């Protein structure tokens, strides 16, 4: 039959099902296809901490949201246009994400009494009128997948595992996408290992696509044209991957071996996985016995002239705290990646949060300053990790690079930089025994020399006890301690001379400035753009550097009547800003384990300045 | 320090004890057993085959952990318990370096016990000198994980109720490839054990009985003093029977799996009946370490176990070499590009 084709600027699809239903895979596949097609996009994997919670339960539901479009896509979407629900639990837990009038595609076969009970609902939502605000498509996904494989003699379990590809195929049809990308993926992933599984997945993928084409219930296809992105060579990239290759790039540019000491922790482990594969880049990865050993091994490696790195998340950061102070005392370069997650304690391991800012900036015993910076989008993790390494080496200091569960697992298109155009990272090792003093300092950066074991005549000892200025010998002298505490702080402050001045999106003075940091970038920018469309004047500045802060930040802040600081924590950046700049900033704090809603930020903007300008 | 002699060639200068003494004043309590350990290490180091600048001494926190400051090599005075973790990082990152750890019974077996066992099981080529004084000295006299049951200390006024670790058994259990025991008051033996550790290819664990004359004076005197030592200590030597006693009149024989002390001067047993030490036998090593629980048996000193196994940092390097020969040296631009790129004009 003839189908109409409608053009859309952007669409948000949410795939939801059991943890074992392959929703992350379906979502990632749709993402890669959209990226290669040329859409701009942003994704949000939203999965539970349980690996395989009992099938059919609400706490076992795993979701993947992708927002793609022909325009600049800034967030994974506050709400979705299409919800693909593989069972009743997925439907009831994700329905609140769907806006009124949105589309629901359900696997009708899973809507059984047993599954209603598992999902904790009394009656069939498909029958009881509760979905009247939405457009519901009931598709017999399990049966259709099974029919497509009828002659293959596969076990029920294997057949059941293919149904995510049916949903994917149907979405490809609906959004007019080619299947090539996923066909190639299936062949590469299963082809040689298990040709039967590959064949089954391919058949079901195509069955899903053809189903959309043939059945009469689907009358409309949608087209989302490629985005007008700046020219360049693009790839799709996830945050943790960007972090990993940013570290490799920095090590290569610096001519250093990359040493990663790490301990598995969600959501940071993927950085360890990525780097463990890259042995041909002289990357050494060490899965230590615990968080403490992971950072201590990285410090040991840094002492020998490697780029020492440790990766973790909040609770792991807490365990690394003492060793961080040690690295500050040793004044060795060290990069710490903290992929923040919901806390405190074990908290929400798979959800996002910006709760570790104060821990990173001030969370150590005594006076222990170090450099803290943050990544604002998945692709930005590359530059953030690279910059962390550059500063660590130049200033001989630990640097904490904050990302979070959202940017780490989210994905977006990225203009791949040309290796030759990456900033240089010069490295100098001490060589001359006649002039070598372990704690003599560079005049400009206040960095001490990096003196490697194995260098004749440079034998010296470093340690956690207070150092005498210049010689590095143990010193308990009161004046020396006062001097060293202040010198260590001054060294970190001097990093401000080495980083770009803060820029501002919008007018440089006015009624309202929004100050953000890290992963809230997209939500804030989307909110600001929406407010401007309504004629509201609002400016936005987003901090990469949290310690030290850019030299001109104060001047920027003082030119606005109101300062709004949205954060996924209970007010941490705002605490730093108020204390450092004495500004009457107000917070916007929503700590739900999810990215901030740009709609909510926009409402907040309107509540502050809407009355005057709107 | 090796110096360039007149001509342009660097001569093979023979190093002396002085070359390993740093310019820092030694600040241990007068009479501390640590002095002897430092002296023996400094005495033996000039014989070592690697260059002086390739040695790194790593420590944690405690009296023993001040060791690196007094030794003129590269050194790191670490944080409490983490010496073996730091040392592992040094060795993994740069396997050419010769890495040693100075630690104590608190630093190495209590707060740092986890790192210790994991380094030993991995067989990272790091040599551990564990100064065991059965007390916390730097914090002024609390009990340690090797303090004996009933021991009265500042934190146990009614006596210790924790069962102590046997450090040698712990190291054996962790899968150490070299395990030895020696004592501060036997300089010759201590030197010999340091040499053996230096020559070992893999993790070496050496427990050193060390007298804390301030907080636990005489804890090991029955083993270390000339009058009692012959009857209370049996020295382990590879391939030799376990003989001890002032007149070498006693020995250890195995009764099943149980060691017992016997006289070899009477008609019942001769030296031929005695247990012959085999450093390669890990079962035997456990039996010898377990002798500590029988007060009638002498304390074994020497090398309990010396075996070979894959060395961790070498295998780590091998994986890199293999990856490079299979995939070629990594191309950074390709890595950045990933599997799939597209061009926007």
PDB file of C-alpha atoms in Angstrom, chain A residues 301-422:
ATOM      1  CA  UNK A 301      54.351   4.601  37.246  1.00  0.00           C
ATOM      2  CA  UNK A 302      54.356   8.410  37.153  1.00  0.00           C
ATOM      3  CA  UNK A 303      57.538   8.405  39.231  1.00  0.00           C
ATOM      4  CA  UNK A 304      59.237   6.400  36.478  1.00  0.00           C
ATOM      5  CA  UNK A 305      58.129   8.771  33.709  1.00  0.00           C
ATOM      6  CA  UNK A 306      54.868   7.265  32.501  1.00  0.00           C
ATOM      7  CA  UNK A 307      51.637   9.165  32.095  1.00  0.00           C
ATOM      8  CA  UNK A 308      49.993   7.686  35.194  1.00  0.00           C
ATOM      9  CA  UNK A 309      46.214   7.514  35.105  1.00  0.00           C
ATOM     10  CA  UNK A 310      43.544   6.090  37.366  1.00  0.00           C
ATOM     11  CA  UNK A 311      39.840   5.879  36.551  1.00  0.00           C
ATOM     12  CA  UNK A 312      36.930   5.504  38.941  1.00  0.00           C
ATOM     13  CA  UNK A 313      33.573   6.745  40.150  1.00  0.00           C
ATOM     14  CA  UNK A 314      32.478   8.462  43.370  1.00  0.00           C
ATOM     15  CA  UNK A 315      32.947   5.727  46.001  1.00  0.00           C
ATOM     16  CA  UNK A 316      36.261   4.842  44.398  1.00  0.00           C
ATOM     17  CA  UNK A 317      37.293   8.490  44.540  1.00  0.00           C
ATOM     18  CA  UNK A 318      36.690   8.421  48.268  1.00  0.00           C
ATOM     19  CA  UNK A 319      39.086   5.499  48.574  1.00  0.00           C
ATOM     20  CA  UNK A 320      41.742   7.233  46.496  1.00  0.00           C
ATOM     21  CA  UNK A 321      41.668  10.332  48.640  1.00  0.00           C
ATOM     22  CA  UNK A 322      44.742   9.683  50.763  1.00  0.00           C
ATOM     23  CA  UNK A 323      46.820   8.718  47.752  1.00  0.00           C
ATOM     24  CA  UNK A 324      45.729  11.902  45.985  1.00  0.00           C
ATOM     25  CA  UNK A 325      47.146  13.936  48.850  1.00  0.00           C
ATOM     26  CA  UNK A 326      50.314  11.878  48.524  1.00  0.00           C
ATOM     27  CA  UNK A 327      50.556  12.666  44.795  1.00  0.00           C
ATOM     28  CA  UNK A 328      50.093  16.347  45.643  1.00  0.00           C
ATOM     29  CA  UNK A 329      52.998  16.093  48.094  1.00  0.00           C
ATOM     30  CA  UNK A 330      55.190  14.192  45.615  1.00  0.00           C
ATOM     31  CA  UNK A 331      54.261  16.725  42.904  1.00  0.00           C
ATOM     32  CA  UNK A 332      54.074  14.102  40.199  1.00  0.00           C
ATOM     33  CA  UNK A 333      51.792  14.254  37.172  1.00  0.00           C
ATOM     34  CA  UNK A 334      48.698  12.101  37.563  1.00  0.00           C
ATOM     35  CA  UNK A 335      45.354  12.048  35.810  1.00  0.00           C
ATOM     36  CA  UNK A 336      42.301  10.908  37.746  1.00  0.00           C
ATOM     37  CA  UNK A 337      39.097  10.333  35.828  1.00  0.00           C
ATOM     38  CA  UNK A 338      36.003  10.393  38.019  1.00  0.00           C
ATOM     39  CA  UNK A 339      32.895   9.244  36.175  1.00  0.00           C
ATOM     40  CA  UNK A 340      30.376  10.561  38.679  1.00  0.00           C
ATOM     41  CA  UNK A 341      27.284   8.583  39.602  1.00  0.00           C
ATOM     42  CA  UNK A 342      24.423   8.958  42.044  1.00  0.00           C
ATOM     43  CA  UNK A 343      25.490   8.842  45.688  1.00  0.00           C
ATOM     44  CA  UNK A 344      26.328   8.956  48.542  1.00  0.00           C
ATOM     45  CA  UNK A 345      27.759   5.515  49.257  1.00  0.00           C
ATOM     46  CA  UNK A 346      26.696   2.993  46.619  1.00  0.00           C
ATOM     47  CA  UNK A 347      23.817   5.319  45.751  1.00  0.00           C
ATOM     48  CA  UNK A 348      22.566   4.964  42.196  1.00  0.00           C
ATOM     49  CA  UNK A 349      25.447   3.162  40.490  1.00  0.00           C
ATOM     50  CA  UNK A 350      24.076   3.333  36.956  1.00  0.00           C
ATOM     51  CA  UNK A 351      22.593   6.823  37.143  1.00  0.00           C
ATOM     52  CA  UNK A 352      24.181  10.181  36.650  1.00  0.00           C
ATOM     53  CA  UNK A 353      24.958  12.955  39.133  1.00  0.00           C
ATOM     54  CA  UNK A 354      27.330  15.883  39.622  1.00  0.00           C
ATOM     55  CA  UNK A 355      27.833  15.111  43.278  1.00  0.00           C
ATOM     56  CA  UNK A 356      31.618  14.820  43.376  1.00  0.00           C
ATOM     57  CA  UNK A 357      32.584  18.401  42.605  1.00  0.00           C
ATOM     58  CA  UNK A 358      33.339  19.428  46.160  1.00  0.00           C
ATOM     59  CA  UNK A 359      35.017  16.093  46.819  1.00  0.00           C
ATOM     60  CA  UNK A 360      37.281  16.758  43.844  1.00  0.00           C
ATOM     61  CA  UNK A 361      38.060  20.364  44.703  1.00  0.00           C
ATOM     62  CA  UNK A 362      38.437  20.218  48.474  1.00  0.00           C
ATOM     63  CA  UNK A 363      37.829  16.654  49.641  1.00  0.00           C
ATOM     64  CA  UNK A 364      41.202  15.785  51.159  1.00  0.00           C
ATOM     65  CA  UNK A 365      42.875  16.151  54.517  1.00  0.00           C
ATOM     66  CA  UNK A 366      44.704  19.430  55.089  1.00  0.00           C
ATOM     67  CA  UNK A 367      45.615  21.883  52.336  1.00  0.00           C
ATOM     68  CA  UNK A 368      45.684  19.735  49.226  1.00  0.00           C
ATOM     69  CA  UNK A 369      44.883  21.755  46.118  1.00  0.00           C
ATOM     70  CA  UNK A 370      44.860  20.230  42.685  1.00  0.00           C
ATOM     71  CA  UNK A 371      43.458  21.015  39.265  1.00  0.00           C
ATOM     72  CA  UNK A 372      39.858  19.999  38.519  1.00  0.00           C
ATOM     73  CA  UNK A 373      38.185  20.151  35.140  1.00  0.00           C
ATOM     74  CA  UNK A 374      35.034  18.670  33.648  1.00  0.00           C
ATOM     75  CA  UNK A 375      33.710  17.360  30.352  1.00  0.00           C
ATOM     76  CA  UNK A 376      30.442  18.817  29.078  1.00  0.00           C
ATOM     77  CA  UNK A 377      29.366  16.336  26.401  1.00  0.00           C
ATOM     78  CA  UNK A 378      30.296  12.773  25.383  1.00  0.00           C
ATOM     79  CA  UNK A 379      32.689  13.938  22.657  1.00  0.00           C
ATOM     80  CA  UNK A 380      34.098  16.653  24.889  1.00  0.00           C
ATOM     81  CA  UNK A 381      35.541  13.910  27.111  1.00  0.00           C
ATOM     82  CA  UNK A 382      38.346  13.619  24.552  1.00  0.00           C
ATOM     83  CA  UNK A 383      39.482  17.186  24.955  1.00  0.00           C
ATOM     84  CA  UNK A 384      38.937  17.175  28.719  1.00  0.00           C
ATOM     85  CA  UNK A 385      41.078  14.067  29.207  1.00  0.00           C
ATOM     86  CA  UNK A 386      43.734  15.437  26.853  1.00  0.00           C
ATOM     87  CA  UNK A 387      43.833  18.768  28.652  1.00  0.00           C
ATOM     88  CA  UNK A 388      43.993  17.019  32.040  1.00  0.00           C
ATOM     89  CA  UNK A 389      47.097  15.154  30.910  1.00  0.00           C
ATOM     90  CA  UNK A 390      48.693  18.280  29.443  1.00  0.00           C
ATOM     91  CA  UNK A 391      48.246  20.257  32.652  1.00  0.00           C
ATOM     92  CA  UNK A 392      49.323  17.355  34.880  1.00  0.00           C
ATOM     93  CA  UNK A 393      52.610  17.099  32.996  1.00  0.00           C
ATOM     94  CA  UNK A 394      53.271  20.802  32.656  1.00  0.00           C
ATOM     95  CA  UNK A 395      52.533  21.603  36.298  1.00  0.00           C
ATOM     96  CA  UNK A 396      53.653  18.316  37.874  1.00  0.00           C
ATOM     97  CA  UNK A 397      50.351  17.844  39.658  1.00  0.00           C
ATOM     98  CA  UNK A 398      47.423  15.483  39.913  1.00  0.00           C
ATOM     99  CA  UNK A 399      44.475  16.619  37.798  1.00  0.00           C
ATOM    100  CA  UNK A 400      40.936  15.349  38.328  1.00  0.00           C
ATOM    101  CA  UNK A 401      38.821  15.144  35.207  1.00  0.00           C
ATOM    102  CA  UNK A 402      35.128  14.890  36.061  1.00  0.00           C
ATOM    103  CA  UNK A 403      32.739  13.217  33.701  1.00  0.00           C
ATOM    104  CA  UNK A 404      29.516  11.488  34.714  1.00  0.00           C
ATOM    105  CA  UNK A 405      27.328   8.534  33.911  1.00  0.00           C
ATOM    106  CA  UNK A 406      25.374  10.546  31.353  1.00  0.00           C
ATOM    107  CA  UNK A 407      28.283  11.819  29.261  1.00  0.00           C
ATOM    108  CA  UNK A 408      30.231   8.588  29.787  1.00  0.00           C
ATOM    109  CA  UNK A 409      27.532   6.383  28.300  1.00  0.00           C
ATOM    110  CA  UNK A 410      25.929   8.922  26.027  1.00  0.00           C
ATOM    111  CA  UNK A 411      26.973   9.302  22.400  1.00  0.00           C
ATOM    112  CA  UNK A 412      27.107  12.021  19.788  1.00  0.00           C
ATOM    113  CA  UNK A 413      28.747  12.773  16.452  1.00  0.00           C
ATOM    114  CA  UNK A 414      32.249  14.173  16.791  1.00  0.00           C
ATOM    115  CA  UNK A 415      34.543  15.941  14.352  1.00  0.00           C
ATOM    116  CA  UNK A 416      37.642  13.777  14.536  1.00  0.00           C
ATOM    117  CA  UNK A 417      40.653  16.009  15.138  1.00  0.00           C
ATOM    118  CA  UNK A 418      43.730  15.735  13.002  1.00  0.00           C
ATOM    119  CA  UNK A 419      46.483  14.230  15.129  1.00  0.00           C
ATOM    120  CA  UNK A 420      49.013  16.750  13.852  1.00  0.00           C
ATOM    121  CA  UNK A 421      46.846  19.605  15.048  1.00  0.00           C
ATOM    122  CA  UNK A 422      46.496  18.446  18.646  1.00  0.00           C
TER     123      UNK A 422
END
